[in-house]
Amino acid sequence: MERKEYAILAVVALATVALGVVTTSKPLVSFFVESTRQFLTTTAAMAWITWWALVVGFAIAGGVEAWTSDEKVSDLLEGHGLRELGYGSLFGFVSSSCSYSAIATAKNLFKKGGSAAATLGAFMFASTNLVVEIGIVIYLLLGWQFLVADVVGGFLLIGLMAVGFVYLTPDEVVEQARENVQDAGDATVQDPVCGMELDPDEADHSTEHDGGTYYFCSESCKDSFDPEEANPTIREQATTLSGWKALADKQWSEWGMLWDEIAIGFVFAGLIAGFVPEHVWTSVFSGPTFGLPVYVVWTAALGAVIGVATFVCSVGNVPFGAVLYANGLPFGSVLSYIFADLIVPPIMDAYREYYGTKFAAVLSGMIFVSAVLTGVVVHFVFLGAGLVPPASSVQIAAVEIEMNYKLVLNVLATVLFLVLYWLHRSDSVGDGERGEHAHAAD
């Protein structure tokens, strides 16, 4: 995140505290002491509950990124049928959970010929909202009903996006967006020996092998390249130190992109839980005055607006969503809030830079409308099935470090985290086992 975004979030945080000061009926000293305690314990509790899930989730994402190749994926995403949408969802599910990384990868897949529905709909959404780590955190903080709703709602949203791209967006608008991103010419490939990211148009060294082109940062890397080791199996990579170092490097890059947003999510959840009095929430979510359907629709739209305004995306949304649900935001409206993570202002600005203003507006508008509609539909489906959990089931309690499964999992996760960090920092691991990270460019 940039300084401007941090500044905006700081203003929002101060406004939250100010709201509490203005609306509380307690003496200010007592209010600040109690609210600060609640803020700290809520933030720490959520971090404690989810630590092991985050470590394991990022390790899995790192393994997928390091041990599998995304080359030729765009060939499988050229259409907008169920097959292409399924592939896009699958590749997204096993890909990065960072929204910024997801939109960059989706842009490259779209640039190489993938359809808008399969890349900017299925892949981009699945890689932020249907990945392993966000699913585990949703389960831990919000419960299994929300996890099922996230999956069901995710596929519904992907379907809505596909309908929007195929039937509502003019073909010339989509193709103009593709031309805009192709003109940018900033796709990169990876040196199969050292792993450096390269611009294929500027690389001085390359070689052809088995129908693909491999690019190198230097003559020495090219000379060291062994085609037989260019595409090792997952089993081969999982049994070598160099393979695990590649995993460690990838998962650390995920941490580097997401740690601040996750921390901000915990902090804002704590601020809201600690400093906003309960009667403020009850006045905002006072119930279905004009009937339940109207109430769910406008709160779903409100949830999506909150998702845009908080600047937080992916896993960082879940702790804040838990606090919103505990304080009265309806079931489906919380989903709309979580699903709106792909239209926070910095990401919408990236859309404009990638695809042009018109397509960026179309894409952002479609995501917003789809997030709201999905939240409304899922709310009533789960309400009819009796699967909407009580607000009291949300995990935002105070920290309690006990000898139970959470302690064991957190200790094991910490050990795994430290080992992977050591592998990431070590330059000597895997020397002589080159070629494990090859990505051939067609």
Coordinates of C-alpha atoms in Angstrom, one line a residue:
M1 CA 0.0 0.0 0.0
E2 CA 1.1 3.6 -0.7
R3 CA 1.5 6.5 1.7
K4 CA -1.8 8.1 0.4
E5 CA -3.7 4.9 1.3
Y6 CA -2.2 4.7 4.7
A7 CA -3.1 8.3 5.3
I8 CA -6.7 7.7 4.3
L9 CA -6.9 4.7 6.6
A10 CA -5.4 6.8 9.4
V11 CA -8.2 9.3 8.9
V12 CA -10.8 6.5 8.9
A13 CA -9.3 5.1 12.2
L14 CA -9.4 8.6 13.8
A15 CA -13.0 9.0 12.6
T16 CA -13.9 5.7 14.2
V17 CA -12.5 6.8 17.6
A18 CA -14.2 10.2 17.2
L19 CA -17.5 8.5 16.5
G20 CA -17.2 6.5 19.7
V21 CA -16.3 9.7 21.7
V22 CA -19.3 11.5 20.4
T23 CA -21.8 8.7 20.9
T24 CA -20.7 7.2 24.1
S25 CA -22.7 7.8 27.4
K26 CA -19.7 6.8 29.6
P27 CA -17.2 9.2 31.1
L28 CA -14.4 9.7 28.6
V29 CA -11.6 8.3 30.7
S30 CA -13.6 5.1 31.4
F31 CA -14.6 4.9 27.7
F32 CA -11.0 5.2 26.5
V33 CA -9.7 2.6 29.0
E34 CA -12.4 0.0 28.2
S35 CA -12.4 0.6 24.5
T36 CA -8.6 0.4 24.3
R37 CA -8.7 -2.9 26.2
Q38 CA -11.4 -4.3 23.9
F39 CA -9.5 -3.0 20.8
L40 CA -6.2 -4.7 21.9
T41 CA -7.8 -8.0 23.0
T42 CA -10.0 -8.3 19.9
T43 CA -7.0 -7.6 17.5
A44 CA -4.8 -10.1 19.4
A45 CA -7.5 -12.7 19.6
M46 CA -8.1 -12.7 15.8
A47 CA -4.4 -12.9 15.1
W48 CA -4.1 -15.8 17.5
I49 CA -7.0 -17.7 16.1
T50 CA -5.8 -17.3 12.5
W51 CA -2.0 -17.4 12.7
W52 CA -1.6 -21.1 11.9
A53 CA -4.1 -20.9 9.0
L54 CA -2.3 -17.9 7.5
V55 CA 1.1 -19.7 7.7
V56 CA -0.2 -23.0 6.2
G57 CA -2.3 -21.1 3.5
F58 CA 0.7 -19.0 2.3
A59 CA 2.9 -22.1 2.3
I60 CA 0.4 -23.9 0.1
A61 CA 0.1 -20.9 -2.2
G62 CA 3.9 -20.7 -2.4
G63 CA 4.2 -24.4 -3.3
V64 CA 1.6 -24.0 -6.1
E65 CA 3.4 -20.9 -7.4
A66 CA 6.8 -22.4 -7.2
W67 CA 6.1 -26.0 -8.2
T68 CA 3.7 -25.6 -11.1
S69 CA 3.9 -23.6 -14.3
D70 CA 1.2 -21.2 -15.5
E71 CA 2.4 -21.3 -19.1
K72 CA -0.2 -22.3 -21.6
V73 CA -2.9 -21.6 -19.1
S74 CA -4.3 -18.8 -21.3
D75 CA -4.8 -21.4 -24.1
L76 CA -7.4 -23.1 -21.8
L77 CA -9.2 -19.9 -21.1
E78 CA -9.9 -18.6 -24.6
G79 CA -13.6 -19.3 -24.5
H80 CA -16.4 -18.4 -22.0
G81 CA -18.2 -21.8 -21.7
L82 CA -18.4 -23.9 -18.5
R83 CA -15.1 -25.6 -19.4
E84 CA -13.2 -22.4 -19.6
L85 CA -14.9 -20.9 -16.5
G86 CA -14.1 -24.1 -14.6
Y87 CA -10.4 -24.0 -15.6
G88 CA -10.3 -20.3 -14.7
S89 CA -11.8 -21.0 -11.3
L90 CA -9.5 -24.0 -10.7
F91 CA -6.4 -22.1 -11.6
G92 CA -7.5 -19.2 -9.4
F93 CA -8.2 -21.5 -6.5
V94 CA -4.6 -22.8 -6.6
S95 CA -3.1 -19.4 -7.3
S96 CA -2.2 -16.3 -5.3
S97 CA -4.6 -14.9 -2.7
C98 CA -3.2 -11.3 -3.0
S99 CA -5.6 -9.2 -4.9
Y100 CA -2.9 -7.1 -6.5
S101 CA -1.0 -10.2 -7.7
A102 CA -4.3 -11.7 -8.9
I103 CA -5.2 -8.7 -11.1
A104 CA -1.7 -8.7 -12.6
T105 CA -1.8 -12.4 -13.4
A106 CA -5.4 -12.1 -14.8
K107 CA -4.2 -9.1 -17.0
N108 CA -1.4 -11.3 -18.5
L109 CA -3.8 -14.2 -19.2
F110 CA -6.3 -11.8 -20.8
K111 CA -3.5 -10.2 -22.8
K112 CA -2.4 -13.6 -24.2
G113 CA -5.9 -14.4 -25.5
G114 CA -7.9 -15.6 -22.5
S115 CA -11.5 -14.5 -22.5
A116 CA -12.7 -11.7 -20.2
A117 CA -15.1 -14.1 -18.5
A118 CA -12.5 -16.8 -17.8
T119 CA -9.7 -14.5 -16.8
L120 CA -11.1 -11.3 -15.4
G121 CA -14.2 -13.1 -14.1
A122 CA -13.4 -16.7 -13.0
F123 CA -9.6 -16.6 -12.4
M124 CA -9.3 -13.2 -10.9
F125 CA -12.2 -13.7 -8.4
A126 CA -11.3 -17.3 -7.5
S127 CA -7.7 -16.3 -6.8
T128 CA -8.7 -13.9 -4.1
N129 CA -11.9 -15.2 -2.6
L130 CA -11.9 -19.0 -3.2
V131 CA -8.3 -19.8 -2.1
V132 CA -7.4 -22.1 0.8
E133 CA -6.2 -19.5 3.3
I134 CA -9.2 -17.2 3.1
G135 CA -11.5 -20.3 3.4
I136 CA -9.7 -21.4 6.6
V137 CA -9.9 -17.9 8.1
I138 CA -13.6 -17.6 7.2
Y139 CA -14.3 -21.0 8.9
L140 CA -12.3 -20.0 12.0
L141 CA -13.9 -16.6 12.5
L142 CA -17.3 -16.8 10.9
G143 CA -18.2 -20.5 10.9
W144 CA -18.8 -23.3 8.4
Q145 CA -22.0 -21.7 7.1
F146 CA -20.1 -18.7 5.9
L147 CA -17.4 -20.9 4.3
V148 CA -20.1 -22.8 2.3
A149 CA -21.7 -19.5 1.4
D150 CA -18.4 -18.1 0.2
V151 CA -18.0 -21.1 -2.2
V152 CA -21.6 -21.1 -3.4
G153 CA -21.6 -17.3 -3.7
G154 CA -18.2 -17.3 -5.4
F155 CA -19.4 -19.5 -8.2
L156 CA -22.6 -17.5 -8.5
L157 CA -20.6 -14.3 -8.8
I158 CA -18.4 -15.8 -11.4
G159 CA -21.5 -16.8 -13.4
L160 CA -22.9 -13.3 -13.1
M161 CA -19.6 -11.8 -14.3
A162 CA -19.6 -14.2 -17.3
V163 CA -23.1 -13.2 -18.2
G164 CA -22.1 -9.6 -18.0
F165 CA -19.0 -10.0 -20.2
V166 CA -20.7 -12.2 -22.8
Y167 CA -24.2 -10.6 -23.1
L168 CA -24.0 -7.1 -21.7
T169 CA -20.5 -5.8 -22.7
P170 CA -20.0 -5.0 -26.4
D171 CA -17.3 -7.0 -28.0
E172 CA -15.6 -3.9 -29.3
V173 CA -15.2 -2.7 -25.7
V174 CA -13.6 -5.9 -24.6
E175 CA -11.2 -6.0 -27.6
Q176 CA -10.2 -2.4 -27.1
A177 CA -9.3 -3.3 -23.5
R178 CA -7.2 -6.2 -24.9
E179 CA -5.5 -3.8 -27.3
N180 CA -4.7 -1.4 -24.5
V181 CA -3.1 -4.0 -22.3
Q182 CA -1.2 -5.5 -25.3
D183 CA 0.2 -2.1 -26.1
A184 CA 1.6 -1.8 -22.6
G185 CA 4.0 -4.7 -23.4
D186 CA 4.9 -5.4 -19.8
A187 CA 4.5 -9.2 -19.5
T188 CA 7.4 -10.9 -17.9
V189 CA 8.9 -14.4 -18.0
Q190 CA 11.3 -16.1 -15.5
D191 CA 14.9 -17.1 -16.0
P192 CA 14.7 -20.9 -15.6
V193 CA 18.2 -21.0 -13.9
C194 CA 18.2 -18.1 -11.4
G195 CA 14.5 -17.3 -11.3
M196 CA 14.9 -13.6 -12.2
E197 CA 11.8 -11.9 -13.8
L198 CA 12.6 -10.7 -17.4
D199 CA 11.0 -8.7 -20.1
P200 CA 11.2 -11.2 -23.1
D201 CA 11.4 -8.3 -25.5
E202 CA 14.5 -7.0 -23.8
A203 CA 16.2 -10.3 -22.9
D204 CA 19.6 -10.7 -24.7
H205 CA 19.8 -14.5 -24.2
S206 CA 17.3 -17.2 -25.1
T207 CA 17.1 -20.7 -26.4
E208 CA 14.4 -22.9 -28.1
H209 CA 13.5 -26.3 -26.6
D210 CA 10.6 -28.6 -27.1
G211 CA 8.4 -26.0 -28.7
G212 CA 9.0 -23.3 -26.1
T213 CA 11.4 -20.4 -25.7
Y214 CA 13.4 -19.9 -22.5
Y215 CA 14.9 -16.5 -21.7
F216 CA 18.0 -15.8 -19.5
C217 CA 19.4 -12.8 -17.7
S218 CA 23.0 -13.6 -18.7
E219 CA 25.2 -15.9 -20.8
S220 CA 26.2 -17.9 -17.7
C221 CA 22.6 -18.7 -16.9
K222 CA 22.1 -19.8 -20.5
D223 CA 25.2 -22.0 -20.4
S224 CA 24.0 -23.5 -17.1
F225 CA 20.6 -24.4 -18.4
D226 CA 19.8 -28.1 -18.6
P227 CA 16.6 -28.8 -20.6
E228 CA 16.2 -32.1 -18.9
E229 CA 15.7 -30.3 -15.6
A230 CA 13.5 -27.5 -17.0
N231 CA 10.2 -29.1 -16.0
P232 CA 10.6 -31.3 -12.9
T233 CA 7.6 -33.0 -11.4
I234 CA 6.0 -31.7 -8.2
R235 CA 7.4 -34.8 -6.5
E236 CA 10.9 -34.1 -7.6
Q237 CA 10.7 -30.5 -6.4
A238 CA 9.1 -31.5 -3.1
T239 CA 12.1 -33.8 -2.3
T240 CA 14.9 -31.2 -3.0
L241 CA 16.1 -28.3 -0.9
S242 CA 16.1 -26.1 -4.0
G243 CA 12.4 -26.9 -4.5
W244 CA 11.6 -26.0 -0.9
K245 CA 13.7 -22.8 -1.2
A246 CA 11.6 -21.9 -4.2
L247 CA 8.4 -22.5 -2.2
A248 CA 9.9 -20.3 0.6
D249 CA 10.7 -17.5 -1.8
K250 CA 7.2 -17.5 -3.3
Q251 CA 5.4 -17.7 0.0
W252 CA 7.5 -14.9 1.4
S253 CA 6.6 -12.7 -1.6
E254 CA 3.0 -13.4 -0.7
W255 CA 3.6 -12.3 2.9
G256 CA 5.4 -9.2 1.5
M257 CA 2.3 -8.2 -0.5
L258 CA -0.3 -9.0 2.1
W259 CA 1.0 -8.6 5.6
D260 CA 0.1 -5.0 6.0
E261 CA -3.5 -5.5 4.7
I262 CA -4.0 -8.5 7.0
A263 CA -2.7 -6.4 9.9
I264 CA -4.9 -3.5 9.0
G265 CA -7.9 -5.9 8.8
F266 CA -7.2 -7.0 12.4
V267 CA -6.6 -3.5 13.6
F268 CA -9.8 -2.1 12.1
A269 CA -11.8 -5.0 13.4
G270 CA -10.4 -4.2 16.9
L271 CA -11.1 -0.5 16.5
I272 CA -14.7 -1.1 15.4
A273 CA -15.3 -3.7 18.2
G274 CA -13.7 -1.4 20.9
F275 CA -14.7 2.1 20.1
V276 CA -18.1 2.1 18.4
P277 CA -20.8 1.7 21.0
E278 CA -23.4 -1.1 20.5
H279 CA -26.3 1.4 20.3
V280 CA -24.7 2.9 17.2
W281 CA -24.9 -0.4 15.4
T282 CA -28.5 -1.1 16.5
S283 CA -29.5 2.3 15.2
V284 CA -27.9 1.6 11.8
F285 CA -29.1 -2.0 11.5
S286 CA -32.4 -1.4 13.1
G287 CA -34.2 -4.1 11.3
P288 CA -36.3 -4.5 8.2
T289 CA -38.4 -1.4 8.5
F290 CA -39.6 -1.6 4.9
G291 CA -39.6 -5.4 4.7
L292 CA -36.8 -8.0 4.8
P293 CA -36.1 -7.9 1.0
V294 CA -35.5 -4.2 0.9
Y295 CA -33.5 -4.4 4.1
V296 CA -31.2 -7.1 2.7
V297 CA -30.7 -5.3 -0.6
W298 CA -29.7 -1.9 0.9
T299 CA -27.5 -3.5 3.5
A300 CA -25.8 -5.6 0.8
A301 CA -25.1 -2.4 -1.2
L302 CA -23.8 -0.9 2.0
G303 CA -21.6 -3.9 2.7
A304 CA -20.1 -3.5 -0.8
V305 CA -19.5 0.2 -0.3
I306 CA -17.8 -0.5 3.0
G307 CA -15.6 -3.1 1.2
V308 CA -14.6 -0.4 -1.3
A309 CA -14.0 2.3 1.3
T310 CA -11.8 0.3 3.7
F311 CA -9.0 -0.2 1.1
V312 CA -8.5 -3.7 2.6
C313 CA -8.8 -6.8 0.4
S314 CA -8.5 -10.6 0.5
V315 CA -7.8 -12.3 3.9
G316 CA -7.7 -8.9 5.6
N317 CA -11.4 -8.4 5.0
V318 CA -12.5 -11.4 7.1
P319 CA -11.8 -10.1 10.6
F320 CA -13.6 -6.8 9.8
G321 CA -16.4 -8.8 8.3
A322 CA -16.7 -10.8 11.6
V323 CA -17.1 -7.6 13.6
L324 CA -19.7 -6.3 11.1
Y325 CA -21.7 -9.5 11.4
A326 CA -21.5 -9.6 15.2
N327 CA -22.9 -6.0 15.2
G328 CA -25.9 -6.6 13.0
L329 CA -24.9 -6.6 9.3
P330 CA -27.0 -9.4 7.7
F331 CA -25.5 -12.7 6.5
G332 CA -25.6 -12.0 2.8
S333 CA -24.5 -8.4 3.2
V334 CA -21.3 -9.6 4.9
L335 CA -20.6 -11.7 1.8
S336 CA -21.1 -8.6 -0.4
Y337 CA -18.6 -6.8 1.7
I338 CA -16.0 -9.6 1.3
F339 CA -16.7 -10.0 -2.4
A340 CA -16.1 -6.2 -3.1
D341 CA -12.3 -6.5 -2.4
L342 CA -11.5 -6.3 -6.1
I343 CA -12.8 -2.8 -6.4
V344 CA -10.9 -0.9 -3.7
P345 CA -9.7 2.4 -5.2
P346 CA -6.1 1.4 -5.9
I347 CA -7.3 -1.7 -7.8
M348 CA -9.8 0.3 -9.8
D349 CA -7.0 2.7 -10.7
A350 CA -4.9 -0.3 -11.9
Y351 CA -7.9 -1.3 -14.1
R352 CA -7.9 2.1 -15.6
E353 CA -4.1 1.9 -16.3
Y354 CA -4.3 -1.6 -17.7
Y355 CA -7.5 -1.5 -19.8
G356 CA -8.5 2.1 -20.3
T357 CA -11.2 4.2 -18.5
K358 CA -14.2 2.8 -20.2
F359 CA -13.5 -0.9 -19.6
A360 CA -12.3 -0.1 -16.1
A361 CA -15.7 1.5 -15.3
V362 CA -17.5 -1.5 -16.8
L363 CA -15.4 -4.0 -14.9
S364 CA -15.7 -2.2 -11.6
G365 CA -19.4 -1.7 -12.0
M366 CA -20.0 -5.3 -12.9
I367 CA -18.1 -6.5 -9.8
F368 CA -20.1 -4.1 -7.5
V369 CA -23.5 -5.2 -8.9
S370 CA -22.5 -8.9 -8.9
A371 CA -21.3 -8.7 -5.3
V372 CA -24.5 -7.1 -4.2
L373 CA -26.8 -9.5 -6.1
T374 CA -24.8 -12.5 -4.9
G375 CA -25.1 -11.4 -1.3
V376 CA -28.8 -10.9 -1.6
V377 CA -29.4 -14.3 -3.4
V378 CA -27.2 -16.3 -1.0
H379 CA -28.8 -14.6 2.0
F380 CA -32.3 -15.8 1.1
V381 CA -31.2 -19.2 0.0
F382 CA -29.4 -19.9 3.3
L383 CA -32.2 -18.2 5.3
G384 CA -34.8 -20.5 3.6
A385 CA -32.5 -23.5 4.3
G386 CA -32.1 -22.5 8.0
L387 CA -28.4 -22.1 7.6
V388 CA -27.9 -18.5 8.7
P389 CA -25.8 -18.7 11.9
P390 CA -26.5 -16.5 15.0
A391 CA -24.3 -13.4 15.3
S392 CA -23.1 -14.8 18.7
S393 CA -21.2 -17.6 16.9
V394 CA -18.6 -15.2 15.5
Q395 CA -15.1 -15.6 17.0
I396 CA -14.1 -12.2 18.3
A397 CA -13.6 -13.2 22.0
A398 CA -10.6 -12.1 24.2
V399 CA -7.3 -14.0 23.9
E400 CA -7.2 -17.2 25.8
I401 CA -3.9 -19.1 25.4
E402 CA -4.7 -22.6 26.6
M403 CA -3.2 -26.1 26.1
N404 CA -5.5 -27.0 23.2
Y405 CA -5.4 -27.6 19.5
K406 CA -4.9 -23.8 18.8
L407 CA -1.7 -23.7 20.8
V408 CA -0.3 -26.8 19.1
L409 CA -1.2 -25.6 15.6
N410 CA 0.3 -22.1 16.3
V411 CA 3.5 -23.6 17.7
L412 CA 3.9 -25.9 14.7
A413 CA 3.0 -23.0 12.3
T414 CA 5.6 -20.8 13.9
V415 CA 8.3 -23.5 13.4
L416 CA 7.2 -23.9 9.8
F417 CA 7.3 -20.1 9.3
L418 CA 10.8 -19.8 10.8
V419 CA 12.1 -22.7 8.7
L420 CA 10.7 -21.2 5.5
Y421 CA 12.1 -17.8 6.4
W422 CA 15.6 -19.4 6.9
L423 CA 15.3 -21.1 3.5
H424 CA 14.2 -17.8 1.9
R425 CA 17.2 -15.9 3.5
S426 CA 19.8 -18.6 2.7
D427 CA 21.7 -18.1 -0.5
S428 CA 23.5 -21.4 -0.3
V429 CA 20.5 -23.7 -0.3
G430 CA 20.0 -25.5 -3.6
D431 CA 23.2 -24.5 -5.2
G432 CA 23.9 -27.0 -8.0
E433 CA 20.3 -28.0 -8.3
R434 CA 19.4 -25.5 -10.9
G435 CA 16.5 -25.4 -13.4
E436 CA 13.7 -26.2 -10.9
H437 CA 11.8 -22.9 -11.5
A438 CA 11.6 -22.9 -15.3
H439 CA 8.7 -21.2 -17.1
A440 CA 8.9 -21.5 -20.8
A441 CA 7.4 -18.7 -22.9
D442 CA 5.5 -19.7 -25.9

